[in-house]
Short mmCIF file of C-alpha atoms in Angstrom, two decimals:
data_model
loop_
_atom_site.label_atom_id
_atom_site.label_comp_id
_atom_site.label_asym_id
_atom_site.label_seq_id
_atom_site.Cartn_x
_atom_site.Cartn_y
_atom_site.Cartn_z
CA MET A 22 103.24 70.91 58.47
CA ASP A 23 101.10 73.59 59.13
CA ASN A 24 101.30 77.18 60.40
CA HIS A 25 101.94 76.15 63.81
CA PHE A 26 105.39 76.02 64.28
CA GLU A 27 106.92 75.65 67.87
CA PRO A 28 109.10 77.80 69.51
CA GLN A 29 112.45 74.93 69.44
CA GLU A 30 111.66 74.83 65.02
CA ARG A 31 114.68 76.43 63.58
CA LEU A 32 114.63 78.71 60.07
CA PHE A 33 117.18 78.26 57.97
CA ARG A 34 118.29 81.05 55.44
CA ALA A 35 121.54 81.26 52.93
CA VAL A 36 123.82 84.44 52.91
CA ARG A 37 125.87 85.81 50.72
CA PRO A 38 129.09 87.66 51.81
CA GLU A 39 127.87 90.88 51.56
CA TYR A 40 126.00 90.03 54.67
CA TRP A 41 128.59 89.07 56.72
CA HIS A 42 130.64 92.10 59.25
CA GLU A 43 134.40 92.27 58.96
CA ASP A 44 133.90 90.76 62.79
CA GLY A 45 132.29 87.19 61.99
CA THR A 46 128.40 88.86 62.51
CA LEU A 47 125.66 88.95 60.96
CA ASP A 48 124.44 92.13 59.14
CA SER A 49 120.48 92.73 60.14
CA ASN A 50 119.64 93.61 55.70
CA ALA A 51 120.04 89.55 55.82
CA PHE A 52 117.19 89.53 57.38
CA ARG A 53 114.82 92.06 55.27
CA TRP A 54 112.98 92.00 51.84
CA SER A 55 109.79 93.90 50.99
CA LYS A 56 109.01 91.03 49.14
CA GLY A 57 109.65 88.47 51.98
CA LEU A 58 111.97 86.76 53.53
CA SER A 59 112.60 83.18 52.37
CA VAL A 60 113.43 80.56 54.76
CA ASP A 61 113.45 77.08 55.17
CA ARG A 62 111.71 75.94 57.96
CA ASP A 63 113.27 72.71 59.42
CA GLY A 64 110.06 70.63 59.35
CA GLY A 65 111.40 68.13 61.71
CA ARG A 66 114.01 67.34 59.62
CA PRO A 67 117.91 67.05 61.61
CA TYR A 68 119.26 70.74 61.29
CA GLU A 69 121.84 69.31 59.27
CA LEU A 70 120.35 68.20 56.90
CA ALA A 71 117.71 70.90 56.73
CA SER A 72 121.45 72.85 55.63
CA GLU A 73 122.72 70.34 53.46
CA CYS A 74 119.45 71.18 51.22
CA LEU A 75 119.48 74.83 51.31
CA TYR A 76 123.44 74.71 50.71
CA SER A 77 122.51 72.48 47.56
CA ARG A 78 120.31 75.00 45.97
CA ILE A 79 122.05 78.30 47.35
CA PRO A 80 125.61 77.67 47.94
CA GLU A 81 126.34 79.91 50.79
CA ALA A 82 126.58 80.35 54.25
CA ILE A 83 124.01 79.03 56.15
CA ILE A 84 122.58 80.50 59.02
CA SER A 85 118.79 79.90 61.05
CA VAL A 86 117.24 81.34 64.08
CA SER A 87 114.69 79.91 66.03
CA ALA A 88 110.84 80.95 66.01
CA GLY A 89 110.90 81.26 69.24
CA VAL A 90 113.21 84.20 68.23
CA CYS A 91 111.26 85.84 65.64
CA GLN A 92 107.50 85.52 68.01
CA GLU A 93 109.60 86.89 70.40
CA ASN A 94 110.49 90.04 68.32
CA SER A 95 106.61 90.32 67.12
CA VAL A 96 107.54 88.91 63.30
CA LEU A 97 105.36 86.66 61.07
CA ILE A 98 106.13 83.58 60.21
CA ARG A 99 104.30 82.76 57.21
CA TYR A 100 103.90 78.87 55.87
CA LEU A 101 103.95 78.91 52.28
CA PRO A 102 105.57 76.04 50.49
CA SER A 103 106.17 75.93 47.36
CA PRO A 104 105.78 73.07 44.36
CA THR A 105 109.47 72.60 44.66
CA ASN A 106 109.64 73.68 48.28
CA LYS A 107 108.01 71.89 50.69
CA TYR A 108 109.65 73.40 53.31
CA HIS A 109 109.18 77.19 52.39
CA CYS A 110 108.45 80.01 54.61
CA GLU A 111 108.83 83.77 54.46
CA LEU A 112 109.52 86.11 57.85
CA HIS A 113 106.40 89.24 57.52
CA SER A 114 106.70 91.96 60.30
CA SER A 115 103.55 92.02 60.79
CA GLU A 116 99.75 91.25 59.00
CA THR A 117 99.94 93.45 57.08
CA LYS A 118 103.32 94.85 56.70
CA ILE A 119 105.67 92.25 55.15
CA LYS A 120 109.81 94.18 55.69
CA LEU A 121 110.69 93.65 59.01
CA THR A 122 111.41 97.17 60.75
CA LEU A 123 115.06 97.76 60.83
CA LYS A 124 114.54 96.75 65.40
CA GLN A 125 113.35 93.70 64.63
CA ALA A 126 116.21 93.04 61.71
CA ALA A 127 118.50 93.85 64.34
CA GLU A 128 116.99 91.16 67.16
CA LEU A 129 117.28 88.37 65.04
CA ALA A 130 121.61 89.57 63.22
CA LYS A 131 122.08 89.26 67.26
CA ARG A 132 124.37 86.49 67.67
CA GLU A 133 123.08 84.77 70.57
CA ASN A 134 119.71 84.31 68.27
CA TYR A 135 121.26 82.46 64.93
CA ILE A 136 123.58 79.79 64.46
CA ILE A 137 125.81 79.51 62.03
CA HIS A 138 125.38 76.19 60.22
CA ARG A 139 128.21 76.86 57.31
CA TYR A 140 130.42 79.40 57.44
CA PRO A 141 131.13 81.91 54.70
CA ASP A 142 134.05 81.17 52.34
CA MET B 13 154.95 129.53 56.67
CA ASP B 14 153.44 126.65 54.53
CA LYS B 15 150.66 124.71 56.82
CA THR B 16 148.83 121.65 56.71
CA ILE B 17 146.16 120.61 57.96
CA ARG B 18 145.28 116.72 58.59
CA ASP B 19 141.48 114.40 58.65
CA ALA B 20 142.17 112.63 61.34
CA SER B 21 141.21 112.48 65.41
CA PHE B 22 140.98 116.64 66.30
CA THR B 23 141.13 117.73 69.99
CA THR B 24 142.68 121.47 69.56
CA PHE B 25 139.34 122.28 67.09
CA SER B 26 137.29 124.03 69.15
CA SER B 27 139.97 126.95 69.77
CA LEU B 28 141.27 127.16 66.84
CA SER B 29 136.55 127.08 66.02
CA THR B 30 136.11 130.31 67.71
CA SER B 31 139.21 131.77 66.10
CA LEU B 32 138.25 131.80 62.74
CA LEU B 33 136.20 134.40 62.50
CA SER B 34 137.95 135.99 59.62
CA PRO B 35 141.37 135.54 57.32
CA LEU B 36 143.35 137.11 59.30
CA SER B 37 142.41 135.59 62.75
CA LEU B 38 142.85 132.31 60.74
CA ARG B 39 146.21 133.55 59.46
CA GLU B 40 147.02 134.15 62.85
CA ALA B 41 145.27 131.00 64.38
CA ILE B 42 147.24 129.01 61.84
CA ASN B 43 150.59 131.12 62.66
CA ARG B 44 149.83 129.95 66.26
CA LEU B 45 149.50 126.52 65.63
CA PRO B 46 152.44 123.67 65.09
CA SER B 47 152.93 123.29 61.24
CA GLU B 48 151.04 121.04 60.96
CA ILE B 49 147.76 120.49 62.74
CA THR B 50 144.70 117.65 63.07
CA ILE B 51 142.03 118.75 62.23
CA SER B 52 138.48 115.87 61.50
CA VAL B 53 136.74 116.10 58.51
CA ASN B 54 133.60 117.64 60.81
CA ALA B 55 135.84 120.39 61.81
CA LEU B 56 137.12 121.27 58.60
CA ARG B 57 134.17 120.99 57.29
CA VAL B 58 133.19 124.43 59.68
CA LEU B 59 136.30 125.73 58.07
CA LEU B 60 135.34 126.15 54.97
CA ALA B 61 132.09 127.00 55.18
CA LYS B 62 133.00 130.39 57.40
CA HIS B 63 135.58 130.87 54.97
CA ARG B 64 134.78 130.08 51.69
CA PRO B 65 134.08 132.86 50.26
CA SER B 66 137.71 133.90 50.41
CA LEU B 67 138.98 130.48 50.27
CA SER B 68 137.91 129.54 46.62
CA ALA B 69 140.13 128.30 45.39
CA ILE B 70 139.44 124.81 48.23
CA ALA B 71 138.04 122.03 47.21
CA GLN B 72 134.08 121.92 48.05
CA LEU B 73 134.44 118.44 49.99
CA PRO B 74 136.37 118.32 53.50
CA ASN B 75 137.68 114.85 52.35
CA GLN B 76 139.32 115.48 49.30
CA ARG B 77 142.79 117.44 49.29
CA ILE B 78 142.60 121.14 49.50
CA ALA B 79 143.72 123.02 46.52
CA GLU B 80 146.64 125.52 47.08
CA SER B 81 144.94 128.67 47.93
CA GLU B 82 148.02 131.49 47.69
CA SER B 83 145.16 134.35 46.69
CA VAL B 84 144.17 134.32 49.64
CA TYR B 85 147.05 134.61 52.10
CA ASN B 86 148.39 137.12 49.60
CA GLY B 87 150.92 139.54 51.25
CA SER B 88 150.75 137.07 54.18
CA SER B 89 153.17 135.45 56.26
CA ILE B 90 150.43 132.08 55.31
CA THR B 91 151.04 130.98 51.58
CA TYR B 92 149.64 127.73 50.79
CA VAL B 93 147.27 126.00 52.98
CA GLY B 94 147.17 122.19 52.06
CA CYS B 95 145.04 118.75 52.57
CA THR B 96 146.71 115.58 52.95
CA SER B 97 143.01 114.62 53.43
CA VAL B 98 142.22 110.51 54.15
CA ASP B 99 139.18 109.82 53.16
CA LEU B 100 137.86 108.54 56.12
CA ASN B 101 135.22 106.43 54.42
CA MET B 102 137.35 105.53 51.47
CA LYS B 103 137.30 101.94 51.56
CA CYS B 104 133.06 102.41 52.37
CA LYS B 105 132.79 104.09 49.01
CA THR B 106 134.28 101.05 47.24
CA LYS B 107 132.04 98.83 48.66
CA LEU B 108 129.15 100.82 47.84
CA GLN B 109 130.52 101.44 44.45
CA SER B 110 131.24 97.56 44.52
CA PHE B 111 127.00 97.06 44.55
CA LEU B 112 126.92 97.73 41.02
CA ASN B 113 128.07 94.64 39.99
CA LEU B 114 125.61 93.06 41.90
CA GLU B 115 123.33 91.16 39.50
CA PRO B 116 119.25 90.67 39.71
CA ASN B 117 118.86 87.95 41.68
CA TRP B 118 122.62 88.63 43.68
CA ASP B 119 121.23 87.20 46.45
CA GLY B 120 120.24 83.70 45.28
CA TYR B 121 116.77 84.36 46.49
CA GLY B 122 115.23 86.95 43.71
CA ALA B 123 117.75 90.29 45.21
CA GLU B 124 117.32 93.76 42.88
CA SER B 125 120.28 95.18 41.40
CA PHE B 126 121.45 98.90 42.24
CA SER B 127 120.81 102.16 39.96
CA GLU B 128 123.36 103.81 39.49
CA GLU B 129 121.30 106.60 40.37
CA TYR B 130 120.50 105.63 43.69
CA ILE B 131 124.16 104.33 44.32
CA GLU B 132 125.45 108.04 43.45
CA ARG B 133 123.07 108.93 46.32
CA ALA B 134 124.61 107.57 48.69
CA LEU B 135 127.98 108.10 47.19
CA ASN B 136 126.94 112.04 48.21
CA TYR B 137 126.25 111.30 51.60
CA LEU B 138 128.90 108.93 51.93
CA ASP B 139 130.91 112.31 50.97
CA GLN B 140 129.47 114.13 54.02
CA PHE B 141 129.34 112.22 56.73
CA SER B 142 131.44 113.61 59.77
CA HIS B 143 131.89 110.26 60.71
CA GLU B 144 133.32 106.77 60.02
CA THR B 145 131.05 104.44 58.59
CA GLU B 146 129.86 100.95 57.41
CA VAL B 147 127.62 99.95 54.56
CA PHE B 148 125.49 97.17 54.29
CA PRO B 149 122.94 96.12 51.13
CA SER B 150 119.32 95.02 50.96
CA ALA B 151 117.46 93.20 48.74
CA ASP B 152 115.42 95.64 47.68
CA GLY B 153 118.95 97.39 46.18
CA LEU B 154 118.42 100.08 48.88
CA VAL B 155 121.52 100.27 51.53
CA LYS B 156 121.92 101.08 55.25
CA PHE B 157 124.84 102.65 56.96
CA GLU B 158 126.38 101.89 60.40
CA PHE B 159 127.41 104.35 62.54
CA HIS B 160 129.00 103.12 66.23
CA ASN B 161 129.89 105.59 68.63
CA ASP B 162 132.20 104.55 71.70
CA ASN B 163 129.72 104.20 74.55
CA ASN B 164 128.29 100.63 72.66
CA ALA B 165 125.31 102.57 70.67
CA TYR B 166 124.56 102.85 67.33
CA LEU B 167 122.75 103.29 64.50
CA GLU B 168 121.15 102.44 61.27
CA ILE B 169 120.28 104.82 58.91
CA GLU B 170 118.22 103.03 55.70
CA ILE B 171 117.86 105.42 52.47
CA SER B 172 114.96 104.70 50.37
CA ASN B 173 114.07 104.83 46.99
CA ASP B 174 111.10 107.69 47.87
CA GLY B 175 112.84 110.00 49.56
CA THR B 176 112.68 108.55 53.42
CA LEU B 177 114.99 107.07 56.27
CA GLU B 178 114.21 103.94 58.38
CA VAL B 179 116.45 104.99 61.22
CA TYR B 180 117.25 102.87 63.34
CA GLU B 181 119.13 104.31 66.83
CA VAL B 182 120.43 101.79 70.28
CA PHE B 183 121.01 104.26 73.12
CA SER B 184 124.63 103.80 75.84
CA ASP B 185 121.68 102.14 78.05
CA GLY B 186 120.02 100.08 75.66
CA SER B 187 116.68 101.63 74.93
CA ASP B 188 115.92 102.29 71.30
CA ARG B 189 113.99 104.13 68.74
CA GLU B 190 113.21 103.71 65.39
CA TYR B 191 112.04 106.07 63.63
CA THR B 192 111.41 107.50 59.69
CA GLU B 193 112.22 111.11 58.34
CA GLN B 194 113.36 112.68 55.34
CA GLU B 195 116.16 112.27 53.23
CA GLU B 196 117.20 115.97 54.28
CA ALA B 197 118.15 115.08 57.43
CA ILE B 198 120.46 113.05 56.96
CA LEU B 199 123.95 114.48 58.06
CA ARG B 200 121.83 116.25 60.70
CA ILE B 201 120.65 112.70 62.39
CA VAL B 202 124.77 111.30 61.60
CA ASP B 203 125.83 114.68 63.73
CA ASP B 204 123.12 114.32 66.65
CA PHE B 205 124.22 110.52 67.00
CA TYR B 206 127.28 111.70 67.92
CA GLY B 207 126.40 115.11 70.20
#
């Protein structure tokens, strides 16, 4: 794995209950953090396996967005593997800005742009 | 005659507001209305702003219960103006306060906790908003207010720690704009959104 992401590769994120709207849709704040939003790339794994691996570390709802949707919205995906997680990546707003803009986050949070792999309890 | 002002969807405020130029016209306006009138939080704020010097007994915020104000109407037929106001954002307020219970790493990825001072600021705005809002936490220990109108437009405002706002507005035709503003502009931005 390297810094190249095919548009269909999926990026997984665990999402706390605080980020869900009452109608069951995701709030865009789920995609914003000034320190870089951590996601796990699928890295060729079946989606279910990637989802379950993440759930085993952070037992919350699990969602994913495609690399393509990130690229369409100029969201930079940085591959930053760690000793404990070789799938780790971060979403940045651009080369020079880490936190996604409200607009970028809103685009990722559109219902058609994410898949829920594990629903909130 | 007792009159009750409620905050809720308001339909006749324009006629009332143009009458509210003096305590006398206020009395006359209220006398013309049914024993119970309906008034929006925003309209009530205008009313209070116009009459605050004389209606000193009235509570400061439109979504608080208004106290008895006999002295204002001494000698008039109105002896009491009360408000059985329902706080539009009570649920939101409770949610906002609950953010103080979020401990560091509350999202599992290292999110920051919320400071009491910051939440207090956000609560203060919540008290002043003229429309219902939703509030969401962010991993930076900040909150974002969301407003929706009937035309499928929406407005997002994040209050930063440095006195600025990050604003994202989507219009009913699907176009949008993103900008930053000074924090003092927050009420104007919300009022402008609702036209």
